[in-house]
Amino acid sequence: MSYMDHSATSPVNPEVLKEMLPYFTESFGNASTLYALGREARTAMEKARKQVASLIGAQPEEVYFTSGGTESDNIAIKGTASKLKNKGNHIITSDIEHPAVEETCKYLEKNGYQVTYLPVGEEGIVKVSDVETAITPETILITVMHANNEIGTIQPIKEIGALAREKGIYFHTDAVQSVGKIPVNVGDMNVDMLSISAHKLYGPKGIGALYIRKGVRIDPLLHGGGHERGMRPGTENIPGIVGLGKACQIAEDNLEKNMEYVSSLRDRLIKGVLGKIEQSYLNGHPTKRLPNNANFRFSSIEGESLVLQLDAKGINASTGSACSSKKLEPSHVLMAIGLKEVDAHGSLRISLGTENTPQDIDYTIDAIDEVVERLRSMSPLWCATPEDA
Ligand SMILES: *Cc1c(COP(=O)(O)O)cnc(C)c1O
């Protein structure tokens, strides 16, 4: 089997699992208790907080553990909206956000907030000048993702952050796809808040973190015991936190090496597919993209059929994001880069991981070629010379 859907989730690294296991059984203490067992849990949690902070260039006390990327996005956006409701009611975001950001913004729109969704153009990149134009005296938050989960494009976060800072507006970025894959430094990037999820970087599901810069004041969503300095009450998920910390440490130790390796696989894949299959195209930006992402479109192909036939050949890939692949509407990201609905439906996302090999890539290129040819031979729409050629 070739697992090539790492943007949906990744396997837990065996070293991460090994580090987590004792915290389910012998070291099961509640981190809020005073005795040795509790202190042990607390020590493990603070070690993990340092590991997360180190990977993103933050101070440990700026890292808050949450249940994952979705929760981190919700706290950052709703927490700001709630805290600053007397200051303004306007939020700026982009057309290509993950549903965790998009749907949160839509929810706020129903509750009296104004949201500007910035276009991204056909390469899938937000223009800093568009952000500037969208700012009003009412703007309280800018939230633009670091790297897109479908087409892998990397946004000009540092520049948007500098602008936000100059205007005194909080800036949040969803960095779930980028943390552990490319360098992420909260200082360099001028961000006030940044979302992380463990299961996208070889850690367990159901655990993540929100970076909140010292001095940034937002409201919590949950109220309860004082855990995570009141920002996220609830008895801490120590095994998950330990897993997230270990995954971050491994990612930091291997960042350069993994980037180089995975991007060489990606380039081999892109070259192979575009070279071998007629009327195949790459979605997104040619270079400003994640080292592990390739998103293709094939004329006269139904993405769902392609994914199912690749599955039959042992290859796991996606049509769009895992979250949208259950819906029948085309991906909002592919529509935002200007694809026609039929082309958006004919797209395939391949997101690679460190356990993939060059042999996997060559097998995948051949498999896609074979499946695309078979599907086209059955398609009444397929025409080897496109009308507009
Ligand atoms: C996966 C993902 C999320 C959601 O993270 P969960 O931990 O699954 O809640 C948010 N944003 C992006 C960009 C993602 O890829």
Short mmCIF file of C-alpha atoms in Angstrom, two decimals, residues 174-366:
data_model
loop_
_atom_site.label_atom_id
_atom_site.label_comp_id
_atom_site.label_asym_id
_atom_site.label_seq_id
_atom_site.Cartn_x
_atom_site.Cartn_y
_atom_site.Cartn_z
CA ASP A 174 -3.68 28.33 10.57
CA ALA A 175 -0.30 26.59 10.25
CA VAL A 176 -1.61 23.05 10.59
CA GLN A 177 -0.21 22.02 7.19
CA SER A 178 3.10 23.84 7.47
CA VAL A 179 4.36 23.15 10.99
CA GLY A 180 6.92 20.37 10.79
CA LYS A 181 7.05 20.56 6.97
CA ILE A 182 8.70 23.94 6.37
CA PRO A 183 10.35 26.45 8.71
CA VAL A 184 7.79 28.16 10.94
CA ASN A 185 8.93 30.94 13.25
CA VAL A 186 6.33 33.07 15.00
CA GLY A 187 8.82 35.93 15.36
CA ASP A 188 9.88 36.05 11.70
CA MET A 189 6.27 35.59 10.58
CA ASN A 190 4.89 38.46 12.71
CA VAL A 191 1.96 36.35 13.89
CA ASP A 192 -0.01 36.85 17.12
CA MET A 193 -1.73 33.45 17.05
CA LEU A 194 -0.91 30.23 15.21
CA SER A 195 -2.75 26.88 15.07
CA ILE A 196 -1.07 23.45 15.17
CA SER A 197 -2.44 19.90 14.97
CA ALA A 198 -0.45 16.80 15.95
CA HIS A 199 -1.94 14.29 13.53
CA LYS A 200 -0.67 16.16 10.47
CA LEU A 201 2.94 15.75 11.67
CA TYR A 202 3.14 12.08 12.71
CA GLY A 203 1.52 12.65 16.10
CA PRO A 204 -1.83 11.41 17.43
CA LYS A 205 -5.29 12.70 16.52
CA GLY A 206 -7.28 14.85 18.93
CA ILE A 207 -4.43 16.99 20.20
CA GLY A 208 -3.05 20.31 19.02
CA ALA A 209 -1.89 23.66 20.22
CA LEU A 210 -2.57 27.35 19.83
CA TYR A 211 0.31 29.77 20.05
CA ILE A 212 -0.82 33.08 21.59
CA ARG A 213 1.80 35.82 21.70
CA LYS A 214 2.49 37.25 25.14
CA GLY A 215 0.30 40.32 25.67
CA VAL A 216 -2.41 39.25 23.21
CA ARG A 217 -5.73 39.11 25.07
CA ILE A 218 -8.56 36.92 23.83
CA ASP A 219 -11.50 35.20 25.54
CA PRO A 220 -11.56 31.43 26.11
CA LEU A 221 -14.40 29.41 24.58
CA LEU A 222 -14.68 26.96 27.48
CA HIS A 223 -15.03 27.78 31.15
CA GLY A 224 -14.11 25.41 33.95
CA GLY A 225 -11.02 24.62 36.03
CA GLY A 226 -8.04 26.87 35.42
CA HIS A 227 -6.12 24.54 33.10
CA GLU A 228 -3.89 26.13 30.45
CA ARG A 229 -4.09 29.38 32.40
CA GLY A 230 -7.83 29.49 31.92
CA MET A 231 -7.54 29.55 28.13
CA ARG A 232 -8.51 25.91 27.73
CA PRO A 233 -9.92 24.28 30.88
CA GLY A 234 -10.38 20.51 31.14
CA THR A 235 -8.06 17.81 32.50
CA GLU A 236 -5.10 17.72 30.16
CA ASN A 237 -4.68 14.93 27.61
CA ILE A 238 -1.19 14.03 28.81
CA PRO A 239 -0.49 11.11 26.43
CA GLY A 240 -1.61 13.27 23.51
CA ILE A 241 0.41 16.25 24.70
CA VAL A 242 3.51 14.05 25.11
CA GLY A 243 2.91 12.71 21.59
CA LEU A 244 2.58 16.18 20.12
CA GLY A 245 5.78 17.29 21.86
CA LYS A 246 7.75 14.29 20.62
CA ALA A 247 6.40 14.71 17.08
CA CYS A 248 7.52 18.36 17.14
CA GLN A 249 10.98 17.45 18.40
CA ILE A 250 11.43 14.83 15.67
CA ALA A 251 10.15 17.27 13.05
CA GLU A 252 12.59 19.94 14.24
CA ASP A 253 15.58 17.56 14.25
CA ASN A 254 14.83 16.38 10.70
CA LEU A 255 13.28 19.42 9.06
CA GLU A 256 15.94 20.18 6.43
CA LYS A 257 16.50 16.55 5.56
CA ASN A 258 12.79 15.77 5.25
CA MET A 259 12.09 18.87 3.18
CA GLU A 260 14.78 17.93 0.73
CA TYR A 261 13.74 14.29 0.51
CA VAL A 262 9.99 14.83 0.25
CA SER A 263 10.29 17.66 -2.27
CA SER A 264 12.50 15.45 -4.46
CA LEU A 265 9.70 12.85 -4.46
CA ARG A 266 7.12 15.53 -5.22
CA ASP A 267 9.14 16.87 -8.15
CA ARG A 268 9.62 13.36 -9.52
CA LEU A 269 5.87 12.84 -9.31
CA ILE A 270 4.95 16.14 -10.96
CA LYS A 271 7.45 15.65 -13.76
CA GLY A 272 6.29 12.07 -14.32
CA VAL A 273 2.57 12.82 -14.35
CA LEU A 274 2.70 15.98 -16.46
CA GLY A 275 5.19 14.38 -18.84
CA LYS A 276 3.30 11.15 -19.32
CA ILE A 277 -0.37 12.10 -19.26
CA GLU A 278 -1.81 14.42 -21.88
CA GLN A 279 -4.08 17.24 -20.72
CA SER A 280 -2.86 16.98 -17.16
CA TYR A 281 -2.13 20.12 -15.17
CA LEU A 282 -0.78 21.17 -11.80
CA ASN A 283 -3.16 23.19 -9.59
CA GLY A 284 -1.70 25.92 -7.40
CA HIS A 285 1.60 27.77 -7.53
CA PRO A 286 4.55 26.12 -9.35
CA THR A 287 7.05 26.88 -6.56
CA LYS A 288 5.36 28.53 -3.56
CA ARG A 289 3.95 25.23 -2.34
CA LEU A 290 4.50 22.68 0.40
CA PRO A 291 7.31 20.18 -0.28
CA ASN A 292 4.82 17.31 0.03
CA ASN A 293 1.89 18.58 -2.06
CA ALA A 294 0.97 17.92 -5.67
CA ASN A 295 -2.55 18.70 -6.88
CA PHE A 296 -3.35 17.66 -10.43
CA ARG A 297 -6.29 18.03 -12.72
CA PHE A 298 -7.06 15.83 -15.70
CA SER A 299 -9.48 16.80 -18.47
CA SER A 300 -12.60 14.62 -18.73
CA ILE A 301 -11.93 12.76 -15.48
CA GLU A 302 -14.12 12.36 -12.44
CA GLY A 303 -11.89 12.77 -9.36
CA GLU A 304 -13.96 10.33 -7.29
CA SER A 305 -13.61 7.54 -9.87
CA LEU A 306 -9.90 8.20 -10.08
CA VAL A 307 -9.48 8.02 -6.30
CA LEU A 308 -11.46 4.78 -6.04
CA GLN A 309 -9.54 3.11 -8.86
CA LEU A 310 -6.23 4.18 -7.35
CA ASP A 311 -7.41 2.74 -4.03
CA ALA A 312 -7.95 -0.57 -5.82
CA LYS A 313 -4.28 -0.35 -6.82
CA GLY A 314 -3.21 0.29 -3.23
CA ILE A 315 -2.73 4.04 -3.54
CA ASN A 316 -4.44 6.37 -1.08
CA ALA A 317 -5.02 9.89 -2.40
CA SER A 318 -7.79 12.49 -2.25
CA THR A 319 -9.96 14.54 -4.54
CA GLY A 320 -9.85 17.72 -2.49
CA SER A 321 -9.63 18.04 1.25
CA ALA A 322 -10.82 15.06 3.27
CA CYS A 323 -13.43 17.34 4.76
CA SER A 324 -14.94 18.29 1.42
CA SER A 325 -14.58 14.96 -0.34
CA LYS A 326 -17.80 13.69 1.23
CA LYS A 327 -19.75 16.58 -0.22
CA LEU A 328 -20.80 16.73 -3.83
CA GLU A 329 -20.05 20.42 -4.32
CA PRO A 330 -16.70 21.15 -5.92
CA SER A 331 -13.92 22.24 -3.57
CA HIS A 332 -14.20 25.93 -2.64
CA VAL A 333 -10.41 26.17 -2.94
CA LEU A 334 -10.35 24.92 -6.53
CA MET A 335 -13.24 27.22 -7.41
CA ALA A 336 -11.36 30.12 -5.78
CA ILE A 337 -8.39 29.59 -8.12
CA GLY A 338 -10.82 29.91 -11.02
CA LEU A 339 -11.28 26.30 -12.12
CA LYS A 340 -14.45 25.38 -13.94
CA GLU A 341 -16.68 23.09 -11.88
CA VAL A 342 -15.93 20.12 -14.15
CA ASP A 343 -12.17 20.67 -13.77
CA ALA A 344 -12.47 21.03 -10.00
CA HIS A 345 -14.21 17.63 -9.99
CA GLY A 346 -11.37 16.19 -12.07
CA SER A 347 -8.66 17.03 -9.54
CA LEU A 348 -6.44 14.75 -7.49
CA ARG A 349 -4.45 15.69 -4.39
CA ILE A 350 -1.36 13.69 -3.57
CA SER A 351 0.33 14.61 -0.30
CA LEU A 352 3.54 12.78 0.40
CA GLY A 353 5.29 11.72 3.58
CA THR A 354 8.74 10.70 4.72
CA GLU A 355 7.90 7.00 4.48
CA ASN A 356 7.15 7.22 0.73
CA THR A 357 9.89 6.02 -1.61
CA PRO A 358 10.96 6.79 -5.20
CA GLN A 359 9.58 3.33 -6.10
CA ASP A 360 6.17 4.37 -4.69
CA ILE A 361 6.31 7.45 -6.88
CA ASP A 362 7.11 5.53 -10.06
CA TYR A 363 4.37 3.02 -9.31
CA THR A 364 1.94 5.87 -8.69
CA ILE A 365 2.79 7.64 -11.95
CA ASP A 366 2.13 4.42 -13.89
#
